[in-house]
C-alpha cells in the first residue's frame, strides 16, 4: 500500500464491529483461525479510527483484553450515560456458546461478566 495516504489496517483474522460514534472498532479473534504466529490465544482488541493524518499504516491499538474462547460474533453499544470515561459495552458470542460483556474505557478494555453460558441438557 505504498503511496496510499490515509489508509490504515490491522493484520488480524477477526470479527469486527464499529463503535456507534465511529471513533473506534472492536476486533475479536475469530473462531477456527490461526494467526501468523500460530497462537491459540483469543483477544478482544479496540483500535482507534481518529487521526488518519499521522504517519504510519496501522490503526492505533487503544486497548485489549484476553477472552476465554475465540469469537463467533461481536456487538457494540453506545456510551453509557453518566460515565464520561466509557466508550460503550462490547458483547461477544464465543465459540463455546457463551456470551461475555466487556467495557472499553479510555485505554483499557476489561471483562465485566459472563452473560450466558450454554449447557448440555
mmCIF file of C-alpha atoms in Angstrom:
data_model
loop_
_atom_site.group_PDB
_atom_site.id
_atom_site.type_symbol
_atom_site.label_atom_id
_atom_site.label_comp_id
_atom_site.label_asym_id
_atom_site.label_seq_id
_atom_site.Cartn_x
_atom_site.Cartn_y
_atom_site.Cartn_z
ATOM 1 C CA UNK A 1 0.000 0.000 0.000
ATOM 2 C CA UNK A 2 2.954 2.302 -0.552
ATOM 3 C CA UNK A 3 1.841 5.741 -1.586
ATOM 4 C CA UNK A 4 -1.720 5.335 -0.269
ATOM 5 C CA UNK A 5 -2.083 8.108 2.281
ATOM 6 C CA UNK A 6 -4.807 7.944 4.867
ATOM 7 C CA UNK A 7 -5.344 4.170 4.749
ATOM 8 C CA UNK A 8 -4.782 2.102 7.883
ATOM 9 C CA UNK A 9 -5.035 -1.618 8.503
ATOM 10 C CA UNK A 10 -4.675 -4.351 11.102
ATOM 11 C CA UNK A 11 -3.490 -7.831 10.217
ATOM 12 C CA UNK A 12 -5.982 -9.996 12.086
ATOM 13 C CA UNK A 13 -8.478 -12.739 11.405
ATOM 14 C CA UNK A 14 -11.261 -11.254 13.469
ATOM 15 C CA UNK A 15 -14.924 -10.401 13.715
ATOM 16 C CA UNK A 16 -15.259 -6.624 13.755
ATOM 17 C CA UNK A 17 -17.770 -4.053 14.984
ATOM 18 C CA UNK A 18 -17.602 -0.271 14.744
ATOM 19 C CA UNK A 19 -18.411 1.940 17.718
ATOM 20 C CA UNK A 20 -21.727 3.786 17.335
ATOM 21 C CA UNK A 21 -19.838 7.110 17.316
ATOM 22 C CA UNK A 22 -17.479 5.867 14.562
ATOM 23 C CA UNK A 23 -14.327 6.676 16.565
ATOM 24 C CA UNK A 24 -13.115 3.103 17.104
ATOM 25 C CA UNK A 25 -13.660 -0.507 16.172
ATOM 26 C CA UNK A 26 -13.504 -3.666 18.227
ATOM 27 C CA UNK A 27 -11.994 -6.875 16.856
ATOM 28 C CA UNK A 28 -12.351 -10.326 18.407
ATOM 29 C CA UNK A 29 -10.152 -13.240 17.351
ATOM 30 C CA UNK A 30 -12.340 -15.300 15.044
ATOM 31 C CA UNK A 31 -13.136 -18.930 15.823
ATOM 32 C CA UNK A 32 -11.398 -21.572 13.705
ATOM 33 C CA UNK A 33 -8.408 -19.461 12.683
ATOM 34 C CA UNK A 34 -4.692 -19.480 13.416
ATOM 35 C CA UNK A 35 -2.716 -16.252 13.432
ATOM 36 C CA UNK A 36 0.674 -15.878 11.674
ATOM 37 C CA UNK A 37 2.455 -16.812 14.933
ATOM 38 C CA UNK A 38 0.313 -19.971 15.375
ATOM 39 C CA UNK A 39 -1.113 -18.540 18.586
ATOM 40 C CA UNK A 40 -4.170 -20.151 20.136
ATOM 41 C CA UNK A 41 -4.870 -17.133 22.353
ATOM 42 C CA UNK A 42 -8.119 -15.253 21.884
ATOM 43 C CA UNK A 43 -8.189 -11.498 22.336
ATOM 44 C CA UNK A 44 -10.623 -8.610 22.157
ATOM 45 C CA UNK A 45 -8.874 -5.508 20.810
ATOM 46 C CA UNK A 46 -10.098 -1.949 20.315
ATOM 47 C CA UNK A 47 -8.490 0.200 17.610
ATOM 48 C CA UNK A 48 -8.792 3.953 17.109
ATOM 49 C CA UNK A 49 -10.197 5.468 13.927
ATOM 50 C CA UNK A 50 -9.373 9.095 14.696
ATOM 51 C CA UNK A 51 -6.226 10.654 13.260
ATOM 52 C CA UNK A 52 -5.515 9.483 9.725
ATOM 53 C CA UNK A 53 -3.079 12.344 9.092
ATOM 54 C CA UNK A 54 -0.435 10.799 11.374
ATOM 55 C CA UNK A 55 2.321 8.777 9.679
ATOM 56 C CA UNK A 56 2.080 5.000 9.533
ATOM 57 C CA UNK A 57 -0.199 2.389 8.070
ATOM 58 C CA UNK A 58 -1.551 0.693 11.211
ATOM 59 C CA UNK A 59 -4.592 1.510 13.282
ATOM 60 C CA UNK A 60 -3.588 2.520 16.828
ATOM 61 C CA UNK A 61 -4.432 -0.068 19.500
ATOM 62 C CA UNK A 62 -6.483 1.621 22.241
ATOM 63 C CA UNK A 63 -6.799 -1.405 24.494
ATOM 64 C CA UNK A 64 -7.101 -5.167 24.633
ATOM 65 C CA UNK A 65 -8.283 -7.931 26.909
ATOM 66 C CA UNK A 66 -7.977 -11.717 26.833
ATOM 67 C CA UNK A 67 -11.056 -13.761 26.011
ATOM 68 C CA UNK A 68 -11.699 -17.296 27.275
ATOM 69 C CA UNK A 69 -12.622 -18.547 23.781
ATOM 70 C CA UNK A 70 -12.456 -17.370 20.197
ATOM 71 C CA UNK A 71 -15.268 -15.169 18.847
ATOM 72 C CA UNK A 72 -18.184 -16.177 16.631
ATOM 73 C CA UNK A 73 -19.877 -12.769 16.815
ATOM 74 C CA UNK A 74 -19.466 -9.340 18.351
ATOM 75 C CA UNK A 75 -21.750 -6.359 19.023
ATOM 76 C CA UNK A 76 -21.243 -2.916 20.482
ATOM 77 C CA UNK A 77 -23.442 -0.485 22.378
ATOM 78 C CA UNK A 78 -23.293 3.292 22.842
ATOM 79 C CA UNK A 79 -21.522 5.122 25.626
ATOM 80 C CA UNK A 80 -23.145 4.508 28.989
ATOM 81 C CA UNK A 81 -24.947 7.563 30.465
ATOM 82 C CA UNK A 82 -23.185 9.487 33.232
ATOM 83 C CA UNK A 83 -19.905 7.628 32.636
ATOM 84 C CA UNK A 84 -17.532 10.096 30.934
ATOM 85 C CA UNK A 85 -14.732 7.525 30.527
ATOM 86 C CA UNK A 86 -16.968 4.914 28.924
ATOM 87 C CA UNK A 87 -16.719 4.161 25.235
ATOM 88 C CA UNK A 88 -19.546 1.645 25.442
ATOM 89 C CA UNK A 89 -20.044 -2.028 26.207
ATOM 90 C CA UNK A 90 -18.910 -4.783 23.853
ATOM 91 C CA UNK A 91 -20.686 -8.154 23.800
ATOM 92 C CA UNK A 92 -19.032 -11.213 22.330
ATOM 93 C CA UNK A 93 -20.594 -14.512 21.353
ATOM 94 C CA UNK A 94 -17.841 -17.088 21.805
ATOM 95 C CA UNK A 95 -17.174 -20.434 20.137
ATOM 96 C CA UNK A 96 -18.200 -22.399 23.254
ATOM 97 C CA UNK A 97 -21.688 -20.848 23.178
ATOM 98 C CA UNK A 98 -21.046 -18.347 25.977
ATOM 99 C CA UNK A 99 -21.719 -14.609 25.786
ATOM 100 C CA UNK A 100 -19.394 -12.206 27.619
ATOM 101 C CA UNK A 101 -19.598 -8.473 28.175
ATOM 102 C CA UNK A 102 -16.615 -6.123 28.148
ATOM 103 C CA UNK A 103 -16.331 -2.382 28.758
ATOM 104 C CA UNK A 104 -13.982 -0.058 26.868
ATOM 105 C CA UNK A 105 -12.833 2.908 28.950
ATOM 106 C CA UNK A 106 -10.055 5.179 27.697
ATOM 107 C CA UNK A 107 -7.064 2.883 27.067
ATOM 108 C CA UNK A 108 -8.453 -0.105 28.942
ATOM 109 C CA UNK A 109 -10.746 -2.947 27.978
ATOM 110 C CA UNK A 110 -11.912 -5.137 30.793
ATOM 111 C CA UNK A 111 -14.274 -8.044 31.120
ATOM 112 C CA UNK A 112 -17.387 -7.195 33.088
ATOM 113 C CA UNK A 113 -19.077 -10.567 33.371
ATOM 114 C CA UNK A 114 -20.360 -13.728 31.742
ATOM 115 C CA UNK A 115 -23.892 -13.094 30.472
ATOM 116 C CA UNK A 116 -24.804 -16.563 29.255
ATOM 117 C CA UNK A 117 -23.230 -19.999 29.070
ATOM 118 C CA UNK A 118 -24.831 -22.704 27.006
ATOM 119 C CA UNK A 119 -25.013 -26.097 28.638
ATOM 120 C CA UNK A 120 -25.858 -29.627 27.705
ATOM 121 C CA UNK A 121 -29.325 -30.750 28.723
#
